[in-house]
Short mmCIF file of C-alpha atoms and ligand atoms in Angstrom, two decimals:
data_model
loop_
_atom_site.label_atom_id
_atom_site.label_comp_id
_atom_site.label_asym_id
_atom_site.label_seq_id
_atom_site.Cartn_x
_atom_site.Cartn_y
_atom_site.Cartn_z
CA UNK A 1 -21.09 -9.60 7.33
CA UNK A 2 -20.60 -9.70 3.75
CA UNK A 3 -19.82 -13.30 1.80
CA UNK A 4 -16.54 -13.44 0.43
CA UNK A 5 -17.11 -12.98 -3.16
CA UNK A 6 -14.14 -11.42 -4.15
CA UNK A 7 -11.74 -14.18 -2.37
CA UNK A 8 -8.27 -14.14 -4.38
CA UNK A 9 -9.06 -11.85 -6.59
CA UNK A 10 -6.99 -8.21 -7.21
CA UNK A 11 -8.99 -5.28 -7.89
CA UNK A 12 -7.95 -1.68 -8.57
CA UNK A 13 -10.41 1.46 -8.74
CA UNK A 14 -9.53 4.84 -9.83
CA UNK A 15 -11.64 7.22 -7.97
CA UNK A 16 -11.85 11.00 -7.75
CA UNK A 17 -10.67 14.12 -9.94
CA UNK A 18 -7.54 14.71 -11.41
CA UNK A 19 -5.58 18.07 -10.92
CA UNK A 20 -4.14 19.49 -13.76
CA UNK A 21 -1.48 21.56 -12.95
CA UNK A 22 -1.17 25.44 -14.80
CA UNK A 23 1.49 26.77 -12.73
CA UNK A 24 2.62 25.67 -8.95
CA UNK A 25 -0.28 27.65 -7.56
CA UNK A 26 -3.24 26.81 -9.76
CA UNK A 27 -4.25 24.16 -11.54
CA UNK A 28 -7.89 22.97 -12.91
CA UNK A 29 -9.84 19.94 -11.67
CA UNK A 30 -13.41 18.96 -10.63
CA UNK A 31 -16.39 18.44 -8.23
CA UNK A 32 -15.59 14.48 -7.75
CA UNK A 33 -15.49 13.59 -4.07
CA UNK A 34 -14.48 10.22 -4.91
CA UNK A 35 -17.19 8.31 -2.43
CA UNK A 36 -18.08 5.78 -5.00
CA UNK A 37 -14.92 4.88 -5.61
CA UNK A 38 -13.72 4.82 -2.06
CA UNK A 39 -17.05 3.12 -1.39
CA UNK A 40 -16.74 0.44 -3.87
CA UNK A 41 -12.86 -0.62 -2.74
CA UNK A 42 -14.45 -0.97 0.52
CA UNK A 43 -17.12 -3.70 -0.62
CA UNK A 44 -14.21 -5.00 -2.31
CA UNK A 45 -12.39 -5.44 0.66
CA UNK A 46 -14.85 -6.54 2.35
CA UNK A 47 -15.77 -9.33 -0.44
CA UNK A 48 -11.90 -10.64 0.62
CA UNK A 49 -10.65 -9.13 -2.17
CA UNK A 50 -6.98 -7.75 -2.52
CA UNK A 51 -7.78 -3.69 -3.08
CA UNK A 52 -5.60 -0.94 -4.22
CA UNK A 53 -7.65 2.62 -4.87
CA UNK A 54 -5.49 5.07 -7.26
CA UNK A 55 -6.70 8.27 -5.85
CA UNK A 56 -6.52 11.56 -7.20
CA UNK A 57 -6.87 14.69 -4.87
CA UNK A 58 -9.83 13.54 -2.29
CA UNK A 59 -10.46 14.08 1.60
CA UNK A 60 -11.58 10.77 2.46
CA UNK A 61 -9.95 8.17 4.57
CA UNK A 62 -8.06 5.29 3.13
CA UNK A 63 -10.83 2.04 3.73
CA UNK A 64 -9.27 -0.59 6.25
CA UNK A 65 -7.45 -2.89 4.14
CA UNK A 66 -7.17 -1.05 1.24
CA UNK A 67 -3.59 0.17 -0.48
CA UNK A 68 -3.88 3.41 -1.45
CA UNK A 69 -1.77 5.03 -4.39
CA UNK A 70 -2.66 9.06 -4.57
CA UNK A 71 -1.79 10.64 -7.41
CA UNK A 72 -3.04 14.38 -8.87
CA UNK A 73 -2.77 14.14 -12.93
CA UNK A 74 -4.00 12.39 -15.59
CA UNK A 75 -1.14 10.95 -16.78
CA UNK A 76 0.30 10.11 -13.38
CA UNK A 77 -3.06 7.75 -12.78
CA UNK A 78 -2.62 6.37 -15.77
CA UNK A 79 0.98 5.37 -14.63
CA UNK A 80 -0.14 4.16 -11.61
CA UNK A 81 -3.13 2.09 -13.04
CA UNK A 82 -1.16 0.45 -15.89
CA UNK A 83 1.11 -0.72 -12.95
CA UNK A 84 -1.41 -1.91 -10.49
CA UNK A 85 -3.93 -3.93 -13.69
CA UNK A 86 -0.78 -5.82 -14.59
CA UNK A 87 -1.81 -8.44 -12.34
CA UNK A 88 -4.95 -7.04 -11.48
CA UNK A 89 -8.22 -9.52 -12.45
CA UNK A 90 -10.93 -6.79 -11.84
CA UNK A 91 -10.07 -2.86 -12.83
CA UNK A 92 -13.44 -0.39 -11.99
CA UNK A 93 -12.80 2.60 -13.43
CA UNK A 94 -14.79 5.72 -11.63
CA UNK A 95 -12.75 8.65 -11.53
CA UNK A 96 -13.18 11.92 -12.93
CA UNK A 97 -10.45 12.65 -15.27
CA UNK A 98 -10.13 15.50 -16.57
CA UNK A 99 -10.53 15.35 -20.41
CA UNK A 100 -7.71 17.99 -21.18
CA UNK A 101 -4.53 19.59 -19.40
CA UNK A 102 -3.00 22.86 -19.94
CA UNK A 103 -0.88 21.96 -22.80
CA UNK A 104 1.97 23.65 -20.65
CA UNK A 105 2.75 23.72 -17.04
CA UNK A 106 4.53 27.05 -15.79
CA UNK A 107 7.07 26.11 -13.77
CA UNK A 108 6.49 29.91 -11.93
CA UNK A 109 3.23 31.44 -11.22
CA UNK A 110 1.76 33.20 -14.19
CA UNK A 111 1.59 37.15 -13.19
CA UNK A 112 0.04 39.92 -13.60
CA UNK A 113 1.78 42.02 -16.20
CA UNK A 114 -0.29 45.35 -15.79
CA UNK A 115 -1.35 45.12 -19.55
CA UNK A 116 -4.65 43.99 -18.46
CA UNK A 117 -5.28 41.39 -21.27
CA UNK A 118 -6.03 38.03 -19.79
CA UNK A 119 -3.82 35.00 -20.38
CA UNK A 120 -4.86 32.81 -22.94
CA UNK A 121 -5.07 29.06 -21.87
CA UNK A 122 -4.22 26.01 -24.69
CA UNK A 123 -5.40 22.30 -24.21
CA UNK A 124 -3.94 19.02 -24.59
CA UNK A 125 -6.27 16.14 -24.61
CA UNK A 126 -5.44 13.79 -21.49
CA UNK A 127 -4.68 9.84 -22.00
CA UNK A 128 -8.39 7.80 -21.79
CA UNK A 129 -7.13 5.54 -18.54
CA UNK A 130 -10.26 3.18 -19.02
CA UNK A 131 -10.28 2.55 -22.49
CA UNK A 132 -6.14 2.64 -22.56
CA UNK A 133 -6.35 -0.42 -19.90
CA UNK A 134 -9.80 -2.34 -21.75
CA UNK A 135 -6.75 -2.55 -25.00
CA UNK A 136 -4.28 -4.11 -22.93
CA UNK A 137 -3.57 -8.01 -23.66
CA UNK A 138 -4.74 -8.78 -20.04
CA UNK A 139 -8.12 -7.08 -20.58
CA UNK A 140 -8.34 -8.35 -24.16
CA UNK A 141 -7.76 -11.88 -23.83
CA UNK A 142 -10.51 -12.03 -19.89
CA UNK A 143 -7.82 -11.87 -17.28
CA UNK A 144 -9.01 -8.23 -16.47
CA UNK A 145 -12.47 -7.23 -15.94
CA UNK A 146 -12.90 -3.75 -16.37
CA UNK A 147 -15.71 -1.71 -15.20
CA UNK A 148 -16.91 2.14 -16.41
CA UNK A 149 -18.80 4.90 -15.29
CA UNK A 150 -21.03 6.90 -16.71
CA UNK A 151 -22.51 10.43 -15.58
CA UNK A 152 -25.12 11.23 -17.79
CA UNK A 153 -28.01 14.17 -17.94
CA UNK A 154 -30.60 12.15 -20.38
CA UNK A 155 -31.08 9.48 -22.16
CA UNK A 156 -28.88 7.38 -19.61
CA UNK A 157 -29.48 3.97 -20.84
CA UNK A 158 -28.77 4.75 -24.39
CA UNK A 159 -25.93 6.62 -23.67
CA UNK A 160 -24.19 4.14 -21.20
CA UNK A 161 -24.68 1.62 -24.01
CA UNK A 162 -23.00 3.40 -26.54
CA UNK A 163 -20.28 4.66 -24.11
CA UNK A 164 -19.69 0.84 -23.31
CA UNK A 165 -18.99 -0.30 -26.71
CA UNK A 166 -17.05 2.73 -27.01
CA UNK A 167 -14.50 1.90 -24.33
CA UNK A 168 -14.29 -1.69 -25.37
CA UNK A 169 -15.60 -3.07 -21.74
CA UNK A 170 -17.81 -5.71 -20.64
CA UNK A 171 -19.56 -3.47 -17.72
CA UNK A 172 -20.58 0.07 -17.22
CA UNK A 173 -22.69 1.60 -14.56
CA UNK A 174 -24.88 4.69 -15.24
CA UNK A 175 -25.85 7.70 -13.17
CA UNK A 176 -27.31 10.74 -13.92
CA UNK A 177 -24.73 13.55 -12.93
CA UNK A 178 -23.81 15.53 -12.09
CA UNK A 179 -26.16 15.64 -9.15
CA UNK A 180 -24.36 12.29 -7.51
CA UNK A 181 -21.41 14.55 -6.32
CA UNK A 182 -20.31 14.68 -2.63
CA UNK A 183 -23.73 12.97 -2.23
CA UNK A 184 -23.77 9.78 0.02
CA UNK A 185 -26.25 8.20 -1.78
CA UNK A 186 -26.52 7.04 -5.80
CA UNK A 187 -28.65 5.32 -8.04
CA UNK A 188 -27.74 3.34 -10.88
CA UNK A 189 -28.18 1.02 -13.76
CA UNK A 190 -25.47 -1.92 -15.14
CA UNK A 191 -25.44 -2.48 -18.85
CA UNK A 192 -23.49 -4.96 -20.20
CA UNK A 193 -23.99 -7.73 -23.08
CA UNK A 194 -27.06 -8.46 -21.85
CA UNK A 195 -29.31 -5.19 -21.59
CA UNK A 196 -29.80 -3.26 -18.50
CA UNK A 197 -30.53 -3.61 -14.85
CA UNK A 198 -31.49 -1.04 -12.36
CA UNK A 199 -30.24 -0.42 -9.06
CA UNK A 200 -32.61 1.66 -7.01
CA UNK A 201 -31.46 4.62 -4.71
CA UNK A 202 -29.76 3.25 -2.16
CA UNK A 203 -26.40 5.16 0.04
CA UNK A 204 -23.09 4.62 -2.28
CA UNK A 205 -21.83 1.82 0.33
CA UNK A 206 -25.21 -0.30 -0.42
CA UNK A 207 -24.85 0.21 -4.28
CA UNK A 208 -20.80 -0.61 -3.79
CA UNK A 209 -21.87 -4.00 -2.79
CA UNK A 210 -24.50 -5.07 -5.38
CA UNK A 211 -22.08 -3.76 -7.56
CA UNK A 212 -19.41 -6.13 -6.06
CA UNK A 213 -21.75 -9.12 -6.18
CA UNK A 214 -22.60 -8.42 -9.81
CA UNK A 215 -19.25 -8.58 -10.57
CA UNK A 216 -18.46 -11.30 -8.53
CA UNK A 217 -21.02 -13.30 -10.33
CA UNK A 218 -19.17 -12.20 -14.04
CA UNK A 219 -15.80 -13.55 -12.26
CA UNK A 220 -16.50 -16.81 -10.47
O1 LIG B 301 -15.83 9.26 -21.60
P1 LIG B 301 -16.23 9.49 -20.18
O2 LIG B 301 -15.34 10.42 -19.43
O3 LIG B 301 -17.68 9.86 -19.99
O4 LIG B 301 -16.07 8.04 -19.53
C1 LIG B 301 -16.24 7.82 -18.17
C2 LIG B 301 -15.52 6.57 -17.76
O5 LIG B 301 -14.21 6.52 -18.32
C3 LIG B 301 -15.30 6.49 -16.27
O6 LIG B 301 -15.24 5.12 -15.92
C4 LIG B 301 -13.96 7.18 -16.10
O7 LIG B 301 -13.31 6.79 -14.89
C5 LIG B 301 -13.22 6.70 -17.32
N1 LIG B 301 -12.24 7.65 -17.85
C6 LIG B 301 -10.88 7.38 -17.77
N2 LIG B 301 -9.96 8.27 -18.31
C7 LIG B 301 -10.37 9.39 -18.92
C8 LIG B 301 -11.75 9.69 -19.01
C9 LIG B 301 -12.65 8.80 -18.46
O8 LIG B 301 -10.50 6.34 -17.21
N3 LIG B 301 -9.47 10.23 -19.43
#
């Protein structure tokens, strides 16, 4: 049984990769699984809140309770999020976006043209959804809480600090990737404001609700 923290409150988490489309065959993404984030709209739920998960490409099942949006780009989750954190109080921001798109999609498969020279792939950088939504009025004047994530190789709590004032947002939880992917188990560490806590390695459900609490606690 978990208290009802959350009680009246709307939450949205992105979780997952995007897919960024080359052609209508192939397209580039990531390792993500999206457990965390699936994991943490399930405390959510659970803490009586109201839950939608934006979901890029994952193979998970949708939480009981939970509204699910799935989307495969960048730009189409940041669509869907700017709808759902218009009247959102909590956004937790832990999918994998991809930092750049093919700056154009083929709308046939790119061939073979018997020349042998390979194709030569251009970038666009992709929209920032977290630190797009941390801007907006809601987020900017307390009405929306917004959460990060960081997946760090070293130096985690400096980094996560930085990467927190970077984004403009109150919260952001650390982990040292990229070894947390398609695990079922995490460990963490909060830094907001106030300096840093740890959360010990625990499975991604346990985490998902000290996580929950902690927010809970920023949000009464
Ligand atoms: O800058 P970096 O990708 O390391 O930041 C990670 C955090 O920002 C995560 O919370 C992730 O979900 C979010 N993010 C985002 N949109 C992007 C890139 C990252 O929302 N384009």
């Amino acid at each position: 049984f978990q208290p009802k923290v959350l009680k009246g409150k709307r939450v949205l988490v992105t979780a997952g990769p995007t897919f960024e489309a080359l052609d209508p065959i192939r397209g580039i993404t990531n390792h993500s699984s999206g457990k965390m984030g699936f994991a943490i709209a399930r405390a959510a739920r659970e803490a009586g809140a109201d839950v939608t998960v934006v979901a890029g490409p994952v193979h998970l099942q949708t939480p009981r309770g939970v509204t699910r949006v799935d989307v495969k780009s960048a730009r189409q989750m940041l669509d869907a999020t700017l709808a759902g954190t218009a009247n959102a109080d909590v956004f937790i921001a832990t999918a994998a976006v991809a930092d750049w798109r093919p700056a154009t999609e083929s709308d046939q498969k790119i061939k073979k043209d018997g020349s042998g020279v390979a194709p030569t792939l251009s970038f666009t950088e992709n929209p920032d959804i977290l630190a797009t939504v941390a801007k907006s009025d809601r987020a900017k004047t307390g009405r929306l809480f917004c959460v990060g994530f960081a997946a760090e190789s070293h130096d985690l709590e400096n980094n996560a600090q930085a990467k927190r004032a970077r984004k403009g947002i109150p919260l952001l939880v650390g982990n040292i990737g990229p070894t947390t992917f398609g695990k079922d188990d995490n460990e963490m560490i909060l830094v907001d404001a106030n300096g840093v806590q740890a959360l010990p390695r625990a499975s991604k459900i346990s985490l998902a609700r000290q996580l929950v609490r902690e927010i809970a606690k920023r949000n009464p």
